[in-house]
Amino acid sequence: MSLRNTKICIVLIILILTIVSCINPIYLKNQYLQHLGTLVLSFILLWDIKKMKLSLLAYLFVAVFIIVHIIGARWIYSFVPYNEFFDTYLGFDLSQIFDNERNHYDRFVHLSFGALFIPYLFEKFKTRFKNHLMALLLAWLTVQTFSMLYEVFEWLLTVFADPKIAEDYNGQQGDPFDAQKDMALALIGSSIACIPYYFKRIKNN
């Protein structure tokens, strides 16, 4: 199968998963608001099918993040039943292990954003600037910037939107330091993802 056809198959999988996630919606209004993010992120994949600039790795990582987001959108993040999944199929209760009833799926998504977007951003900057370290630094900084801007968006949503919708969308779950923790996790994820790129540069020199 050609690279283009592989990418088309990935997009079709995401489309099917998005449609399935909207069947008998549990949180109708909030879920559609969440899927605005799915739509925006999918433009990255659709645009690259035309341009064919991204490696399969970078393309796949963006696709995996979109799938992680689709799962979150189905249960508006705060109610993703991952604990029930682990308890039923793997036999252990995560909430009991960590002694915490908070739903941490949104934390996982912020960590995933940091880790999964580094290959995409690195390749985009490497193409433009032809400098490995500069591309890596700009990719890392871009993750932090978008992480911060997203938290500002959530804050504005809290100010201007219906309080119930804003609370469900933001998923703070009563944590006053939710924004700081989310940004910290994106920073950690992106920093870890940068390590192999950094050592690859050292190895090639």
mmCIF file of C-alpha atoms in Angstrom:
data_model
loop_
_atom_site.group_PDB
_atom_site.id
_atom_site.type_symbol
_atom_site.label_atom_id
_atom_site.label_comp_id
_atom_site.label_asym_id
_atom_site.label_seq_id
_atom_site.Cartn_x
_atom_site.Cartn_y
_atom_site.Cartn_z
ATOM 1 C CA MET A 1 0.000 0.000 0.000
ATOM 2 C CA SER A 2 1.326 3.441 -0.884
ATOM 3 C CA LEU A 3 1.990 6.062 1.783
ATOM 4 C CA ARG A 4 -0.886 8.210 0.503
ATOM 5 C CA ASN A 5 -3.336 5.310 0.667
ATOM 6 C CA THR A 6 -2.139 4.459 4.177
ATOM 7 C CA LYS A 7 -2.812 8.037 5.265
ATOM 8 C CA ILE A 8 -6.262 7.950 3.647
ATOM 9 C CA CYS A 9 -7.052 4.758 5.583
ATOM 10 C CA ILE A 10 -6.004 6.465 8.821
ATOM 11 C CA VAL A 11 -8.347 9.388 8.103
ATOM 12 C CA LEU A 12 -11.199 6.994 7.320
ATOM 13 C CA ILE A 13 -10.634 5.199 10.638
ATOM 14 C CA ILE A 14 -10.818 8.531 12.461
ATOM 15 C CA LEU A 15 -14.002 9.447 10.582
ATOM 16 C CA ILE A 16 -15.635 6.132 11.529
ATOM 17 C CA LEU A 17 -14.603 6.494 15.171
ATOM 18 C CA THR A 18 -15.986 10.040 15.276
ATOM 19 C CA ILE A 19 -19.331 8.897 13.878
ATOM 20 C CA VAL A 20 -19.486 5.948 16.286
ATOM 21 C CA SER A 21 -18.691 8.251 19.213
ATOM 22 C CA CYS A 22 -21.738 10.363 18.313
ATOM 23 C CA ILE A 23 -24.222 7.468 18.381
ATOM 24 C CA ASN A 24 -26.650 7.868 21.300
ATOM 25 C CA PRO A 25 -24.634 10.746 22.785
ATOM 26 C CA ILE A 26 -24.498 10.847 26.563
ATOM 27 C CA TYR A 27 -23.719 14.567 26.797
ATOM 28 C CA LEU A 28 -25.209 15.928 23.572
ATOM 29 C CA LYS A 29 -24.348 19.655 23.604
ATOM 30 C CA ASN A 30 -20.979 19.228 25.245
ATOM 31 C CA GLN A 31 -19.922 16.391 22.976
ATOM 32 C CA TYR A 32 -20.487 18.406 19.810
ATOM 33 C CA LEU A 33 -18.519 21.296 21.325
ATOM 34 C CA GLN A 34 -15.681 18.872 22.054
ATOM 35 C CA HIS A 35 -15.746 17.608 18.475
ATOM 36 C CA LEU A 36 -14.868 21.063 17.198
ATOM 37 C CA GLY A 37 -11.380 20.067 18.292
ATOM 38 C CA THR A 38 -11.654 16.844 16.287
ATOM 39 C CA LEU A 39 -12.540 18.856 13.201
ATOM 40 C CA VAL A 40 -9.682 21.328 13.614
ATOM 41 C CA LEU A 41 -7.095 18.625 14.273
ATOM 42 C CA SER A 42 -8.278 16.555 11.322
ATOM 43 C CA PHE A 43 -7.370 19.384 8.935
ATOM 44 C CA ILE A 44 -3.708 18.580 9.657
ATOM 45 C CA LEU A 45 -4.201 15.066 8.311
ATOM 46 C CA LEU A 46 -6.389 16.088 5.373
ATOM 47 C CA TRP A 47 -3.971 18.820 4.310
ATOM 48 C CA ASP A 48 -1.047 16.424 4.366
ATOM 49 C CA ILE A 49 -2.835 13.933 2.117
ATOM 50 C CA LYS A 50 -2.674 16.682 -0.499
ATOM 51 C CA LYS A 51 0.879 17.861 0.268
ATOM 52 C CA MET A 52 2.457 14.557 1.421
ATOM 53 C CA LYS A 53 5.099 16.262 3.551
ATOM 54 C CA LEU A 54 4.826 14.358 6.845
ATOM 55 C CA SER A 55 6.492 11.062 7.622
ATOM 56 C CA LEU A 56 4.188 8.194 8.521
ATOM 57 C CA LEU A 57 5.406 8.418 12.134
ATOM 58 C CA ALA A 58 4.453 12.077 12.533
ATOM 59 C CA TYR A 59 1.160 11.499 10.728
ATOM 60 C CA LEU A 60 0.328 8.482 12.874
ATOM 61 C CA PHE A 61 1.162 10.304 16.115
ATOM 62 C CA VAL A 62 -1.237 13.128 15.249
ATOM 63 C CA ALA A 63 -3.883 10.531 14.366
ATOM 64 C CA VAL A 64 -3.380 8.732 17.695
ATOM 65 C CA PHE A 65 -3.846 12.021 19.537
ATOM 66 C CA ILE A 66 -7.085 12.683 17.641
ATOM 67 C CA ILE A 67 -8.341 9.215 18.621
ATOM 68 C CA VAL A 68 -7.451 9.894 22.253
ATOM 69 C CA HIS A 69 -9.395 13.153 21.950
ATOM 70 C CA ILE A 70 -12.393 11.411 20.338
ATOM 71 C CA ILE A 71 -12.607 9.070 23.339
ATOM 72 C CA GLY A 72 -12.507 12.094 25.627
ATOM 73 C CA ALA A 73 -15.158 13.881 23.566
ATOM 74 C CA ARG A 74 -17.521 10.916 23.885
ATOM 75 C CA TRP A 75 -17.546 11.258 27.685
ATOM 76 C CA ILE A 76 -16.613 14.998 27.752
ATOM 77 C CA TYR A 77 -13.334 14.040 29.417
ATOM 78 C CA SER A 78 -14.540 14.217 33.018
ATOM 79 C CA PHE A 79 -16.490 10.955 32.760
ATOM 80 C CA VAL A 80 -14.325 8.669 30.607
ATOM 81 C CA PRO A 81 -14.816 5.243 32.249
ATOM 82 C CA TYR A 82 -11.171 4.172 32.098
ATOM 83 C CA ASN A 83 -11.249 3.030 35.718
ATOM 84 C CA GLU A 84 -14.175 0.713 34.995
ATOM 85 C CA PHE A 85 -12.279 -0.650 31.967
ATOM 86 C CA PHE A 86 -9.168 -1.424 34.017
ATOM 87 C CA ASP A 87 -11.244 -2.912 36.816
ATOM 88 C CA THR A 88 -13.333 -5.118 34.490
ATOM 89 C CA TYR A 89 -10.700 -6.300 32.020
ATOM 90 C CA LEU A 90 -7.403 -6.024 33.898
ATOM 91 C CA GLY A 91 -8.583 -6.637 37.429
ATOM 92 C CA PHE A 92 -7.347 -3.577 39.276
ATOM 93 C CA ASP A 93 -8.920 -0.339 40.453
ATOM 94 C CA LEU A 94 -6.819 2.694 39.513
ATOM 95 C CA SER A 95 -8.739 5.037 41.791
ATOM 96 C CA GLN A 96 -8.071 2.762 44.749
ATOM 97 C CA ILE A 97 -4.391 2.389 43.864
ATOM 98 C CA PHE A 98 -3.858 6.148 43.652
ATOM 99 C CA ASP A 99 -6.369 6.888 46.436
ATOM 100 C CA ASN A 100 -8.062 9.495 44.257
ATOM 101 C CA GLU A 101 -11.587 9.593 42.853
ATOM 102 C CA ARG A 102 -10.821 12.339 40.307
ATOM 103 C CA ASN A 103 -11.102 11.367 36.657
ATOM 104 C CA HIS A 104 -7.611 11.900 35.223
ATOM 105 C CA TYR A 105 -8.313 11.292 31.549
ATOM 106 C CA ASP A 106 -7.905 14.990 30.739
ATOM 107 C CA ARG A 107 -4.466 14.895 32.380
ATOM 108 C CA PHE A 108 -3.527 11.953 30.166
ATOM 109 C CA VAL A 109 -4.632 13.902 27.082
ATOM 110 C CA HIS A 110 -2.457 16.909 27.956
ATOM 111 C CA LEU A 111 0.516 14.599 28.469
ATOM 112 C CA SER A 112 -0.284 12.920 25.141
ATOM 113 C CA PHE A 113 -0.516 16.269 23.370
ATOM 114 C CA GLY A 114 2.991 17.135 24.473
ATOM 115 C CA ALA A 115 4.420 13.772 23.435
ATOM 116 C CA LEU A 116 2.510 13.113 20.219
ATOM 117 C CA PHE A 117 2.808 16.513 18.559
ATOM 118 C CA ILE A 118 6.590 16.824 18.769
ATOM 119 C CA PRO A 119 7.276 14.708 15.623
ATOM 120 C CA TYR A 120 4.788 16.745 13.572
ATOM 121 C CA LEU A 121 6.110 20.096 14.772
ATOM 122 C CA PHE A 122 9.736 19.026 14.480
ATOM 123 C CA GLU A 123 9.291 17.988 10.859
ATOM 124 C CA LYS A 124 7.498 21.216 9.986
ATOM 125 C CA PHE A 125 10.235 23.371 11.518
ATOM 126 C CA LYS A 126 13.055 21.191 10.164
ATOM 127 C CA THR A 127 11.698 21.643 6.642
ATOM 128 C CA ARG A 128 11.601 25.397 7.099
ATOM 129 C CA PHE A 129 14.851 26.087 8.945
ATOM 130 C CA LYS A 130 17.069 23.100 8.020
ATOM 131 C CA ASN A 131 18.573 23.160 11.514
ATOM 132 C CA HIS A 132 17.991 20.145 13.760
ATOM 133 C CA LEU A 133 18.400 21.808 17.157
ATOM 134 C CA MET A 134 16.465 24.929 16.184
ATOM 135 C CA ALA A 135 13.606 22.807 14.846
ATOM 136 C CA LEU A 136 13.542 20.769 18.039
ATOM 137 C CA LEU A 137 13.576 23.844 20.268
ATOM 138 C CA LEU A 138 10.819 25.535 18.252
ATOM 139 C CA ALA A 139 8.719 22.356 18.345
ATOM 140 C CA TRP A 140 9.094 22.196 22.129
ATOM 141 C CA LEU A 141 8.269 25.880 22.560
ATOM 142 C CA THR A 142 5.248 25.581 20.261
ATOM 143 C CA VAL A 143 3.790 22.835 22.452
ATOM 144 C CA GLN A 144 4.146 25.054 25.521
ATOM 145 C CA THR A 145 2.601 28.004 23.689
ATOM 146 C CA PHE A 146 -0.436 26.084 22.463
ATOM 147 C CA SER A 147 -0.833 24.464 25.871
ATOM 148 C CA MET A 148 -0.978 27.917 27.458
ATOM 149 C CA LEU A 149 -3.317 29.304 24.783
ATOM 150 C CA TYR A 150 -5.694 26.386 25.291
ATOM 151 C CA GLU A 151 -5.865 27.110 29.017
ATOM 152 C CA VAL A 152 -6.593 30.768 28.204
ATOM 153 C CA PHE A 153 -9.392 29.562 25.896
ATOM 154 C CA GLU A 154 -10.838 27.488 28.752
ATOM 155 C CA TRP A 155 -10.646 30.522 31.035
ATOM 156 C CA LEU A 156 -12.499 32.673 28.467
ATOM 157 C CA LEU A 157 -15.084 29.932 28.108
ATOM 158 C CA THR A 158 -15.603 30.100 31.870
ATOM 159 C CA VAL A 159 -16.076 33.875 31.669
ATOM 160 C CA PHE A 160 -18.447 34.049 28.696
ATOM 161 C CA ALA A 161 -20.210 30.679 28.359
ATOM 162 C CA ASP A 162 -22.976 29.089 30.399
ATOM 163 C CA PRO A 163 -21.342 28.043 33.709
ATOM 164 C CA LYS A 164 -22.539 24.427 33.451
ATOM 165 C CA ILE A 165 -21.281 24.016 29.887
ATOM 166 C CA ALA A 166 -17.966 25.663 30.784
ATOM 167 C CA GLU A 167 -17.509 23.439 33.837
ATOM 168 C CA ASP A 168 -18.252 20.275 31.868
ATOM 169 C CA TYR A 169 -16.018 21.302 28.978
ATOM 170 C CA ASN A 170 -13.073 22.421 31.088
ATOM 171 C CA GLY A 171 -13.187 19.388 33.360
ATOM 172 C CA GLN A 172 -11.537 21.137 36.311
ATOM 173 C CA GLN A 173 -13.452 18.912 38.713
ATOM 174 C CA GLY A 174 -12.902 21.362 41.541
ATOM 175 C CA ASP A 175 -9.119 21.598 41.163
ATOM 176 C CA PRO A 176 -8.017 25.275 41.379
ATOM 177 C CA PHE A 177 -4.620 24.361 39.896
ATOM 178 C CA ASP A 178 -6.021 22.405 36.953
ATOM 179 C CA ALA A 179 -4.558 24.736 34.306
ATOM 180 C CA GLN A 180 -1.069 24.663 35.827
ATOM 181 C CA LYS A 181 -1.085 20.875 36.073
ATOM 182 C CA ASP A 182 -2.303 20.496 32.493
ATOM 183 C CA MET A 183 0.468 22.747 31.182
ATOM 184 C CA ALA A 184 3.046 20.936 33.294
ATOM 185 C CA LEU A 185 1.992 17.588 31.821
ATOM 186 C CA ALA A 186 2.237 18.929 28.269
ATOM 187 C CA LEU A 187 5.717 20.177 29.137
ATOM 188 C CA ILE A 188 6.724 16.783 30.520
ATOM 189 C CA GLY A 189 5.306 14.901 27.531
ATOM 190 C CA SER A 190 7.022 17.169 24.994
ATOM 191 C CA SER A 191 10.325 17.075 26.885
ATOM 192 C CA ILE A 192 10.343 13.264 26.905
ATOM 193 C CA ALA A 193 9.454 13.165 23.195
ATOM 194 C CA CYS A 194 12.356 15.509 22.387
ATOM 195 C CA ILE A 195 14.969 13.199 23.931
ATOM 196 C CA PRO A 196 15.295 10.721 21.037
ATOM 197 C CA TYR A 197 15.513 13.582 18.527
ATOM 198 C CA TYR A 198 18.276 15.198 20.552
ATOM 199 C CA PHE A 199 20.329 12.013 20.815
ATOM 200 C CA LYS A 200 19.766 11.278 17.147
ATOM 201 C CA ARG A 201 21.377 14.604 16.350
ATOM 202 C CA ILE A 202 24.361 13.811 18.604
ATOM 203 C CA LYS A 203 24.736 10.373 17.026
ATOM 204 C CA ASN A 204 24.759 11.825 13.494
ATOM 205 C CA ASN A 205 27.464 14.387 14.324
#
